[in-house]
Short mmCIF file of the N, C-alpha and C atoms (twelve columns), coordinates in Angstrom:
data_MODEL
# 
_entry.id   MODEL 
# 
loop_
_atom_site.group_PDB 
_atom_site.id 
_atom_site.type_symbol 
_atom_site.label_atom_id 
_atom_site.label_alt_id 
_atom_site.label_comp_id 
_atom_site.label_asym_id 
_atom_site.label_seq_id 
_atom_site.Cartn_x 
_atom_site.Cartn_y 
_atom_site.Cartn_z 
_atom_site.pdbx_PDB_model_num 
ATOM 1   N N  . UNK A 1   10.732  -9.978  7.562  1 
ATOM 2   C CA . UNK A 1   9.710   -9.169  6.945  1 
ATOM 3   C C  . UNK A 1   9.804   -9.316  5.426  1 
ATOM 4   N N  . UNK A 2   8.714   -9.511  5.055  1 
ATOM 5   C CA . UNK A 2   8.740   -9.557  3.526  1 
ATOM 6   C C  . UNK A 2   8.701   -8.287  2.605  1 
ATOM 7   N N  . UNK A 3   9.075   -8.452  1.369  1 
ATOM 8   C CA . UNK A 3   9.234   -7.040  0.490  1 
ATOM 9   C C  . UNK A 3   7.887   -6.737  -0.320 1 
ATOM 10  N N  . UNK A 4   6.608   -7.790  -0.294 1 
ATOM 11  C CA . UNK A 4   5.857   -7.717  -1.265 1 
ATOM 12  C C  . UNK A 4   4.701   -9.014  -0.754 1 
ATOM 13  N N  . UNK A 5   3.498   -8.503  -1.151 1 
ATOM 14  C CA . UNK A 5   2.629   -9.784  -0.567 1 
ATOM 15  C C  . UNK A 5   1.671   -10.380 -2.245 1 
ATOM 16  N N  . UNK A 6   2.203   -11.595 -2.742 1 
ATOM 17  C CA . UNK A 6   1.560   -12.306 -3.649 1 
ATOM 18  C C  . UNK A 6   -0.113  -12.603 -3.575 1 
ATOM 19  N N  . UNK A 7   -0.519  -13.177 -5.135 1 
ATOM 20  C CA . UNK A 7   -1.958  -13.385 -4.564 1 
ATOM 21  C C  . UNK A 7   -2.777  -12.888 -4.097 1 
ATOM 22  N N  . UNK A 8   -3.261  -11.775 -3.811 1 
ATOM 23  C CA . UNK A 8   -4.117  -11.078 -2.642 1 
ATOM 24  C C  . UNK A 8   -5.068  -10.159 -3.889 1 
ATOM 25  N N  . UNK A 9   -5.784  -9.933  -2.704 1 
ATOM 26  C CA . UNK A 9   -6.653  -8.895  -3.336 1 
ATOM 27  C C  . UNK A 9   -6.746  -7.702  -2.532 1 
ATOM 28  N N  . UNK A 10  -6.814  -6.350  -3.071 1 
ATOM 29  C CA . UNK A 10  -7.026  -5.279  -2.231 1 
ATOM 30  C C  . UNK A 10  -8.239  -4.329  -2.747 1 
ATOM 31  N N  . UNK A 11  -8.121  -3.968  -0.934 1 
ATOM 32  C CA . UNK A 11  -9.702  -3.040  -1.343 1 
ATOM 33  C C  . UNK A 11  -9.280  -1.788  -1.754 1 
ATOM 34  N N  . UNK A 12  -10.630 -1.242  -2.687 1 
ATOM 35  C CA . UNK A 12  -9.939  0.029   -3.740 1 
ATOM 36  C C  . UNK A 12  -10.317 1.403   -2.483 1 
ATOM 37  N N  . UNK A 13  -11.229 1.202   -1.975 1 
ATOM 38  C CA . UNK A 13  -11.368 2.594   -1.003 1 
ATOM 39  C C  . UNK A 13  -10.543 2.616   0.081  1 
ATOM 40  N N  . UNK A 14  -9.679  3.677   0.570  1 
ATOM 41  C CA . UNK A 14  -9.066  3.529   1.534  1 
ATOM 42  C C  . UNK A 14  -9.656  3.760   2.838  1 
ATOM 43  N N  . UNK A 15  -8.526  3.506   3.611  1 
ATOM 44  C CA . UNK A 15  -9.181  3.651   5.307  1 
ATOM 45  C C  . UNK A 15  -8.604  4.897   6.046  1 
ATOM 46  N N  . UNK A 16  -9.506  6.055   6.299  1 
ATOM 47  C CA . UNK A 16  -8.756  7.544   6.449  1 
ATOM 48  C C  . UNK A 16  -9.159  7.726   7.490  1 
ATOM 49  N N  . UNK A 17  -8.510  7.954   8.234  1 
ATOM 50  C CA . UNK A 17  -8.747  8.455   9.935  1 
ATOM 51  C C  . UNK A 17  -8.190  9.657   10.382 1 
ATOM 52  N N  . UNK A 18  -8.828  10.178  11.223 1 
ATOM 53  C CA . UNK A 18  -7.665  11.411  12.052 1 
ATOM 54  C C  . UNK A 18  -7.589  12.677  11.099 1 
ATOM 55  N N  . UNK A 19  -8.664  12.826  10.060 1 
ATOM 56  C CA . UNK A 19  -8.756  13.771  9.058  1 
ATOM 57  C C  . UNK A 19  -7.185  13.804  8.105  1 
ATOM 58  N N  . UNK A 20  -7.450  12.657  7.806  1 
ATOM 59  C CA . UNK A 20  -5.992  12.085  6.874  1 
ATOM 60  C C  . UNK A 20  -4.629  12.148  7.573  1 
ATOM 61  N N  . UNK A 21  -4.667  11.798  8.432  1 
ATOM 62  C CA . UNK A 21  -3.150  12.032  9.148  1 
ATOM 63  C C  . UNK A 21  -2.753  10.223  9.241  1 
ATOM 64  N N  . UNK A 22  -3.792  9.170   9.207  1 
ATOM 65  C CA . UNK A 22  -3.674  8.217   8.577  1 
ATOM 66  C C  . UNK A 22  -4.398  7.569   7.920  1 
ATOM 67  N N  . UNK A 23  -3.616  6.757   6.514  1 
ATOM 68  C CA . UNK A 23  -4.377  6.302   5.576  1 
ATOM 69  C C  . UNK A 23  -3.714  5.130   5.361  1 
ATOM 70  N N  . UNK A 24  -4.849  4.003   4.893  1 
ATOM 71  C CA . UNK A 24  -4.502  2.752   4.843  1 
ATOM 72  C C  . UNK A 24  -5.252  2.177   4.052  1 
ATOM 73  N N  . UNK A 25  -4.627  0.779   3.044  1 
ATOM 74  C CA . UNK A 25  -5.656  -0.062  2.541  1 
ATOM 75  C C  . UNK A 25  -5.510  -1.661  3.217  1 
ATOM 76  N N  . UNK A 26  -6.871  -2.218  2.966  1 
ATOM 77  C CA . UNK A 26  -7.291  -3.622  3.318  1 
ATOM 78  C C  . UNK A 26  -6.901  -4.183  2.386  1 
ATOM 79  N N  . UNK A 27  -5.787  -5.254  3.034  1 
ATOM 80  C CA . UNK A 27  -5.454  -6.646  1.845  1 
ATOM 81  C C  . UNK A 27  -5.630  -7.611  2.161  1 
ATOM 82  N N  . UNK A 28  -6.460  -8.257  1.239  1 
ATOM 83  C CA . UNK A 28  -7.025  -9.689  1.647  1 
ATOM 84  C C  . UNK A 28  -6.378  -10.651 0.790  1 
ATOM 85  N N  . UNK A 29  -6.304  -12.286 2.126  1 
ATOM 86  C CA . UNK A 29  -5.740  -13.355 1.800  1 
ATOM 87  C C  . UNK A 29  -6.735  -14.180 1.109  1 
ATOM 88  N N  . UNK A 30  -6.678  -15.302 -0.162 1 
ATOM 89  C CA . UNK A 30  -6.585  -16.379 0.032  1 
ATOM 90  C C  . UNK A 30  -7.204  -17.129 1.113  1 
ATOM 91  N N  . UNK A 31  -6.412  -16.989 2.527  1 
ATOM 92  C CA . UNK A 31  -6.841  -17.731 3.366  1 
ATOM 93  C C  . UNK A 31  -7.741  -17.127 4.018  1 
ATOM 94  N N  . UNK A 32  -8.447  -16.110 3.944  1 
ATOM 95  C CA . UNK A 32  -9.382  -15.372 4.986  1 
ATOM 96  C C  . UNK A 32  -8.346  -14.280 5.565  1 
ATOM 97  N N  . UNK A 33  -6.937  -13.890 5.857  1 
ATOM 98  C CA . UNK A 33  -6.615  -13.608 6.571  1 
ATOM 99  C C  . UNK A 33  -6.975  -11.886 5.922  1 
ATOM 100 N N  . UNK A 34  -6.711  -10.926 7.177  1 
ATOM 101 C CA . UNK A 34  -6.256  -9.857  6.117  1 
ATOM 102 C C  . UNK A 34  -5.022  -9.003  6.915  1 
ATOM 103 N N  . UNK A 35  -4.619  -7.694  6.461  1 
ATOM 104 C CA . UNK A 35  -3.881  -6.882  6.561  1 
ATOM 105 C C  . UNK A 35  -3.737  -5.335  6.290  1 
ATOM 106 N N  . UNK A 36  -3.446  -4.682  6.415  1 
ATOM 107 C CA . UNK A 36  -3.636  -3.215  6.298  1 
ATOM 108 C C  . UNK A 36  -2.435  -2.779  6.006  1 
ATOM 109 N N  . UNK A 37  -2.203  -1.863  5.008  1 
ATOM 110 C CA . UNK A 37  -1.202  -1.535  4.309  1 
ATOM 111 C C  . UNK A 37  -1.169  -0.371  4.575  1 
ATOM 112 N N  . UNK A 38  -0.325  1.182   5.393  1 
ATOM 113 C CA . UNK A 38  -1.010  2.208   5.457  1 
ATOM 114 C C  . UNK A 38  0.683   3.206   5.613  1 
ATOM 115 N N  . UNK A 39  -0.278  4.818   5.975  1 
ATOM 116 C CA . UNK A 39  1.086   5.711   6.357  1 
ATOM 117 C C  . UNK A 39  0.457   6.417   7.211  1 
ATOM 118 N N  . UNK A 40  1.250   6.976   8.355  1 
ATOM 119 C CA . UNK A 40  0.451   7.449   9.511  1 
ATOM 120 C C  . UNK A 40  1.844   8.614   9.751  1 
ATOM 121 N N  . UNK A 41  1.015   10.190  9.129  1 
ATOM 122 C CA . UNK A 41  1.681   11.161  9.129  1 
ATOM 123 C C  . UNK A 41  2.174   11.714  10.768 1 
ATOM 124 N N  . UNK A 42  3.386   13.070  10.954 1 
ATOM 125 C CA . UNK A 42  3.358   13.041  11.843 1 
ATOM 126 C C  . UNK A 42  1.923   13.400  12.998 1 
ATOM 127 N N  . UNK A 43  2.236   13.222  14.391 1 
ATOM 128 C CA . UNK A 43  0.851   13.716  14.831 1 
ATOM 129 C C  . UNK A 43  0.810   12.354  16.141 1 
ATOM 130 N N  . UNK A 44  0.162   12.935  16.905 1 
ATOM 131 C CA . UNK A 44  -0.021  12.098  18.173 1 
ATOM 132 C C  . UNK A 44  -1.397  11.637  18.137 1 
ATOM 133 N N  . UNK A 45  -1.884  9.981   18.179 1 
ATOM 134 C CA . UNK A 45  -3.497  9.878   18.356 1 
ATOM 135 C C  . UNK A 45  -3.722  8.585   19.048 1 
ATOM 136 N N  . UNK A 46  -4.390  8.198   19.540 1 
ATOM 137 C CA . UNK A 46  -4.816  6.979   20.201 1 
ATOM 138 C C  . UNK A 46  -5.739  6.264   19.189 1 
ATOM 139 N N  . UNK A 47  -5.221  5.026   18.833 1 
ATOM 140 C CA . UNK A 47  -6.317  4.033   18.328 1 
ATOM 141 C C  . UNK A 47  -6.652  2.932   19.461 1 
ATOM 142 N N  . UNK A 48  -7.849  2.124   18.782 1 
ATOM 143 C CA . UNK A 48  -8.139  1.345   19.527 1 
ATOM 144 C C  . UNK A 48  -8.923  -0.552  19.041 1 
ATOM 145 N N  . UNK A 49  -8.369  -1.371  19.510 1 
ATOM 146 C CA . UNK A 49  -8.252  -2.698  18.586 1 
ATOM 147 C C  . UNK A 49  -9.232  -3.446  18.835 1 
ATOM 148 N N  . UNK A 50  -9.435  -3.994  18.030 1 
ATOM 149 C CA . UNK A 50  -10.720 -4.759  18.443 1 
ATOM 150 C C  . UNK A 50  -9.839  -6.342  18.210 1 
ATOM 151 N N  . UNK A 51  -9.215  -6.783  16.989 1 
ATOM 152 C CA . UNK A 51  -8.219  -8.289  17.097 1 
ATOM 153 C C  . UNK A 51  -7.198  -7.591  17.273 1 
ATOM 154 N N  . UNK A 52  -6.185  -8.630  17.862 1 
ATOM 155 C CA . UNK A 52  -5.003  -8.488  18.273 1 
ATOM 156 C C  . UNK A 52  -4.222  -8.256  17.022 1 
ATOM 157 N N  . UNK A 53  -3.298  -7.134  17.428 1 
ATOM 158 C CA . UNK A 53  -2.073  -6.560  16.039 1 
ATOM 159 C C  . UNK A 53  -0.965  -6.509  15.803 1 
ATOM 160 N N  . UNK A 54  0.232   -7.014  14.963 1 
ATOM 161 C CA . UNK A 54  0.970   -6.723  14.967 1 
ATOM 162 C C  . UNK A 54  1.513   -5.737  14.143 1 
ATOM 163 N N  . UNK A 55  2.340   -4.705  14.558 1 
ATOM 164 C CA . UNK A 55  2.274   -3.228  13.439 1 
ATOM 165 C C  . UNK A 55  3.858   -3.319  12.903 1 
ATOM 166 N N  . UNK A 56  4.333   -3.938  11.570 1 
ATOM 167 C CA . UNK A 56  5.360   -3.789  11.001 1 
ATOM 168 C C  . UNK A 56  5.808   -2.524  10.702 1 
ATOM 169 N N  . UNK A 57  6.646   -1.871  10.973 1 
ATOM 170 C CA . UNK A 57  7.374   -0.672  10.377 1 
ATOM 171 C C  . UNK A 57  7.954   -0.878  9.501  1 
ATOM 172 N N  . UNK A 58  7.537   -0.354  7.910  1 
ATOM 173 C CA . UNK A 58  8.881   -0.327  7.342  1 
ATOM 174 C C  . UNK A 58  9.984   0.336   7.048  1 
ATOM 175 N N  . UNK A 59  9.180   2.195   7.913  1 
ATOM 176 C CA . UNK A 59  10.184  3.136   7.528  1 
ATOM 177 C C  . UNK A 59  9.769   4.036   8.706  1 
ATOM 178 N N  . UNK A 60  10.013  5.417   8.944  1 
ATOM 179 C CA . UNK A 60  9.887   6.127   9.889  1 
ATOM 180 C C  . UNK A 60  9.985   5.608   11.032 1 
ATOM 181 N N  . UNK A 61  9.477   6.499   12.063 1 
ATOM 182 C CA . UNK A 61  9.956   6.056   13.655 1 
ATOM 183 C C  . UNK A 61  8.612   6.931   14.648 1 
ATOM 184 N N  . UNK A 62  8.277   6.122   15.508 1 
ATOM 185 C CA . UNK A 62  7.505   6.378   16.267 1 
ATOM 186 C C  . UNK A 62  7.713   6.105   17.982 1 
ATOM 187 N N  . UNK A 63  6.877   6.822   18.455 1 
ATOM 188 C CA . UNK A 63  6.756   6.332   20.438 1 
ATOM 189 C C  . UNK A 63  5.304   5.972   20.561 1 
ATOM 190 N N  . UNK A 64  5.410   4.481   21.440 1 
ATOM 191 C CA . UNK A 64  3.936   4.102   21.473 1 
ATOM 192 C C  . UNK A 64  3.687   3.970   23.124 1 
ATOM 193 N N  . UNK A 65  2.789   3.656   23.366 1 
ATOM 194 C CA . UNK A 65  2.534   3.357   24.742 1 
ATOM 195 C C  . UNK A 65  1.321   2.490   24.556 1 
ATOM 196 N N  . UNK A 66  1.414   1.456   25.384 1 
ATOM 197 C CA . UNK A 66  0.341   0.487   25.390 1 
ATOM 198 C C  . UNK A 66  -0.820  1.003   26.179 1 
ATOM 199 N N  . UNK A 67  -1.445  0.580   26.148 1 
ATOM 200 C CA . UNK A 67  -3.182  1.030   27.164 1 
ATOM 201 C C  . UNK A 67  -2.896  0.379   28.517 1 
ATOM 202 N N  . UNK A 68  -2.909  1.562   29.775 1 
ATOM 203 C CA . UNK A 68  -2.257  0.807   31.088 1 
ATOM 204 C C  . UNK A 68  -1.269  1.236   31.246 1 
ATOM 205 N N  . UNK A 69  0.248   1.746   30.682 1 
ATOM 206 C CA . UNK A 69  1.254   1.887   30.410 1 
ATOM 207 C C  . UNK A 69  1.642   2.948   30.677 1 
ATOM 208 N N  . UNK A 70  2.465   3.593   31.596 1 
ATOM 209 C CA . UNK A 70  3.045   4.884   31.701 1 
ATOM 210 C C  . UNK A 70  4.397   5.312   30.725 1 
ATOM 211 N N  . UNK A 71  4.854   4.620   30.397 1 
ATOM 212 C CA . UNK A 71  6.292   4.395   29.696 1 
ATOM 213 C C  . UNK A 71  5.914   4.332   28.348 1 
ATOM 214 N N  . UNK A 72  6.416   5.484   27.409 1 
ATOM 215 C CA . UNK A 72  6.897   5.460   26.222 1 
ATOM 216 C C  . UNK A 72  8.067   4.630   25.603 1 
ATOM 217 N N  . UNK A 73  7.412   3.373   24.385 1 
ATOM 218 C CA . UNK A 73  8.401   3.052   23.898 1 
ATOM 219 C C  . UNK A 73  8.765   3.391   22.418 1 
ATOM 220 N N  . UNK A 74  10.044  3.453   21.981 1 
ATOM 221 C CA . UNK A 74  10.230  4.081   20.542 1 
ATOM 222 C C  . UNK A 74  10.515  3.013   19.414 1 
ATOM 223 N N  . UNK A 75  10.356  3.264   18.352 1 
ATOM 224 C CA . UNK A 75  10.104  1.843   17.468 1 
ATOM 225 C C  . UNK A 75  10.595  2.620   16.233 1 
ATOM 226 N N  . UNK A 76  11.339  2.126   15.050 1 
ATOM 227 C CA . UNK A 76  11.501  2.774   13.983 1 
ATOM 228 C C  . UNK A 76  11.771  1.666   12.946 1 
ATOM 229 N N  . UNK A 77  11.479  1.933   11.605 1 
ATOM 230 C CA . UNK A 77  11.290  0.871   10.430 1 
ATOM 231 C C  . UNK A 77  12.757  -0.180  10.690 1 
ATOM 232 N N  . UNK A 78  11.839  -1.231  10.156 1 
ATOM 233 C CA . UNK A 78  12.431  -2.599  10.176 1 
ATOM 234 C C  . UNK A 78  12.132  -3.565  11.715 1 
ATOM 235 N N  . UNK A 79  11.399  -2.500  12.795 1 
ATOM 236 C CA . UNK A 79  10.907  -2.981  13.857 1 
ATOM 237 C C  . UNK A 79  9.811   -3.509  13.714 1 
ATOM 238 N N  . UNK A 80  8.903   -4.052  14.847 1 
ATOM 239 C CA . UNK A 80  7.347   -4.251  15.081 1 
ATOM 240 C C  . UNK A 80  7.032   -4.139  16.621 1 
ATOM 241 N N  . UNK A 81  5.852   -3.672  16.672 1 
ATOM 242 C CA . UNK A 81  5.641   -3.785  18.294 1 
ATOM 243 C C  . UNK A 81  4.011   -4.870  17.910 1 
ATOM 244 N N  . UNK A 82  3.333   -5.075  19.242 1 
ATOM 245 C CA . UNK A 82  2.106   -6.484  19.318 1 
ATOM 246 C C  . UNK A 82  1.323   -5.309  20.235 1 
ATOM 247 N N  . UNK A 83  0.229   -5.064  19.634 1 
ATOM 248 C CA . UNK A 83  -1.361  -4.778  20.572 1 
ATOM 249 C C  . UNK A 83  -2.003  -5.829  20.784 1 
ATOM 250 N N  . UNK A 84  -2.993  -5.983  22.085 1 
ATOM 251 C CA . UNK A 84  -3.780  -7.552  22.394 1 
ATOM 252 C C  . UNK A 84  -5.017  -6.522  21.539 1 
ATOM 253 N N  . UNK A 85  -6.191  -7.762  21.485 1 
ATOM 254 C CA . UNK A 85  -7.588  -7.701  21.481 1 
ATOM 255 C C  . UNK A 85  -7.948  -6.502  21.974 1 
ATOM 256 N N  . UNK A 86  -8.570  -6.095  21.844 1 
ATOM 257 C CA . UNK A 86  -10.055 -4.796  22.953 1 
ATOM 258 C C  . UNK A 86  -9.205  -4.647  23.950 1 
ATOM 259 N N  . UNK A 87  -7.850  -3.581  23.075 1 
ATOM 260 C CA . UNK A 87  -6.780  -2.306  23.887 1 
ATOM 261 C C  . UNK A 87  -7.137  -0.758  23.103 1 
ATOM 262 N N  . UNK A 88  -5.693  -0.574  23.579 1 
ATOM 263 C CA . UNK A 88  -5.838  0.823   22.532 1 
ATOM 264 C C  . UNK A 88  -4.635  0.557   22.399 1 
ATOM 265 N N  . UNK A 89  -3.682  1.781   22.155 1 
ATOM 266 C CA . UNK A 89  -2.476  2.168   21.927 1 
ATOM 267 C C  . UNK A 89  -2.295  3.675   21.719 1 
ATOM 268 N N  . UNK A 90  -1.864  4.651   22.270 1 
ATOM 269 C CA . UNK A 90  -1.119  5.902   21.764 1 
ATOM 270 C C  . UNK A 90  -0.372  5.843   21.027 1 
ATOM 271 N N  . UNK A 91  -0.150  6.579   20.017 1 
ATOM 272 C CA . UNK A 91  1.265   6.768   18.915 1 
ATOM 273 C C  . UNK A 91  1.609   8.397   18.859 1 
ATOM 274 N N  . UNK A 92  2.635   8.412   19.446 1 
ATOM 275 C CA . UNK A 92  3.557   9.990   18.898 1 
ATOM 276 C C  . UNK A 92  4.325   9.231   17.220 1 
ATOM 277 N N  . UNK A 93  4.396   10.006  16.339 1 
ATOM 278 C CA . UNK A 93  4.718   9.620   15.169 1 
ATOM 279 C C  . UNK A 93  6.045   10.744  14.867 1 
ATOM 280 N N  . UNK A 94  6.804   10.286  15.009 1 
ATOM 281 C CA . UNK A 94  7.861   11.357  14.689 1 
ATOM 282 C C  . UNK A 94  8.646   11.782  13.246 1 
ATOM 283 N N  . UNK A 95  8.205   10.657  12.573 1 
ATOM 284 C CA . UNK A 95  8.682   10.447  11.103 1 
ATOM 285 C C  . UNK A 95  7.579   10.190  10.314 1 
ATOM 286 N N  . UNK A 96  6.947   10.525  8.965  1 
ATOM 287 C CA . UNK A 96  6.636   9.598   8.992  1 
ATOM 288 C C  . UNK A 96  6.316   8.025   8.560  1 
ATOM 289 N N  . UNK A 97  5.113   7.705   9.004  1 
ATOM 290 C CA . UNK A 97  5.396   6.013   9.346  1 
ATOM 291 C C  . UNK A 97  4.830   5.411   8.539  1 
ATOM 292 N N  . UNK A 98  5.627   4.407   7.275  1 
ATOM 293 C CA . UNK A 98  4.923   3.162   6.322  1 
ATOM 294 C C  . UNK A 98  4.799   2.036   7.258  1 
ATOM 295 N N  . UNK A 99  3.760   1.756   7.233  1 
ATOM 296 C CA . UNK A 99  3.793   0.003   8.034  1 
ATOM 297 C C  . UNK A 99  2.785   -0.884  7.159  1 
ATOM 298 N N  . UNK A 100 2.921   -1.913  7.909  1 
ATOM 299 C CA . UNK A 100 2.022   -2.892  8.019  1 
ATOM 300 C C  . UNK A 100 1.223   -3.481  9.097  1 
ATOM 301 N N  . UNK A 101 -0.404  -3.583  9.018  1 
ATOM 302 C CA . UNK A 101 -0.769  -4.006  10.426 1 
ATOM 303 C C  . UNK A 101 -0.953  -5.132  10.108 1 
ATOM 304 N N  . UNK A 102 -0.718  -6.795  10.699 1 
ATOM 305 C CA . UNK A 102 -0.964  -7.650  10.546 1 
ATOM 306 C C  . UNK A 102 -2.116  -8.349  11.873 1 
ATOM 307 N N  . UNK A 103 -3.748  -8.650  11.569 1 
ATOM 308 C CA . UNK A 103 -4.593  -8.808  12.613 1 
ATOM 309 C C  . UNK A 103 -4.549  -10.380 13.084 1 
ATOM 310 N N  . UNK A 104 -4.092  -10.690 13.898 1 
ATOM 311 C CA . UNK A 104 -3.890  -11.836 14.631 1 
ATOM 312 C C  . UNK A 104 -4.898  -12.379 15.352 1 
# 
């Protein structure tokens, strides 16, 4: 995991969901790619993906459950868990959570 992303550009309005319980900004590559930079306070919510994700933790700790999934799994910074395409995901947030979403 890297400490810092070069080059890029970011968008100035953020991305607020869940009546601020998470907030995030869009960082764009160079190459087209992008990324989401965010913090997702405590609080339990279901999102849902449209490209496939990978969600870097860099700090706090969470329980996710995939879409389909009866089983809670727990994840805490310096981890990552992978969402496919057109899923969802539950998140219990127990800490809370700096990440990174990277859209694949």
């Amino acid at each position: 995991m890297t400490t810092q992303f070069d080059n890029v550009s970011v968008v100035k309005k953020a991305n607020i969901y869940f009546d601020g319980k998470c907030v995030s900004h869009t960082v764009l590559f160079a190459d087209g790619t992008k990324k989401t930079i965010g913090i997702i306070f405590p609080s339990t919510l279901k999102f849902n993906t449209g490209a496939a994700e990978i969600m870097e933790l860099n700090a706090g700790k969470c329980r996710i459950r995939l879409a389909g999934a009866t089983d809670w799994n727990t994840y805490e910074g310096g981890q990552q868990f992978e969402v496919p395409a057109n899923s969802s995901f539950d998140i219990e947030t127990v800490d809370t959570l700096d990440y990174v979403c990277h859209f694949i």
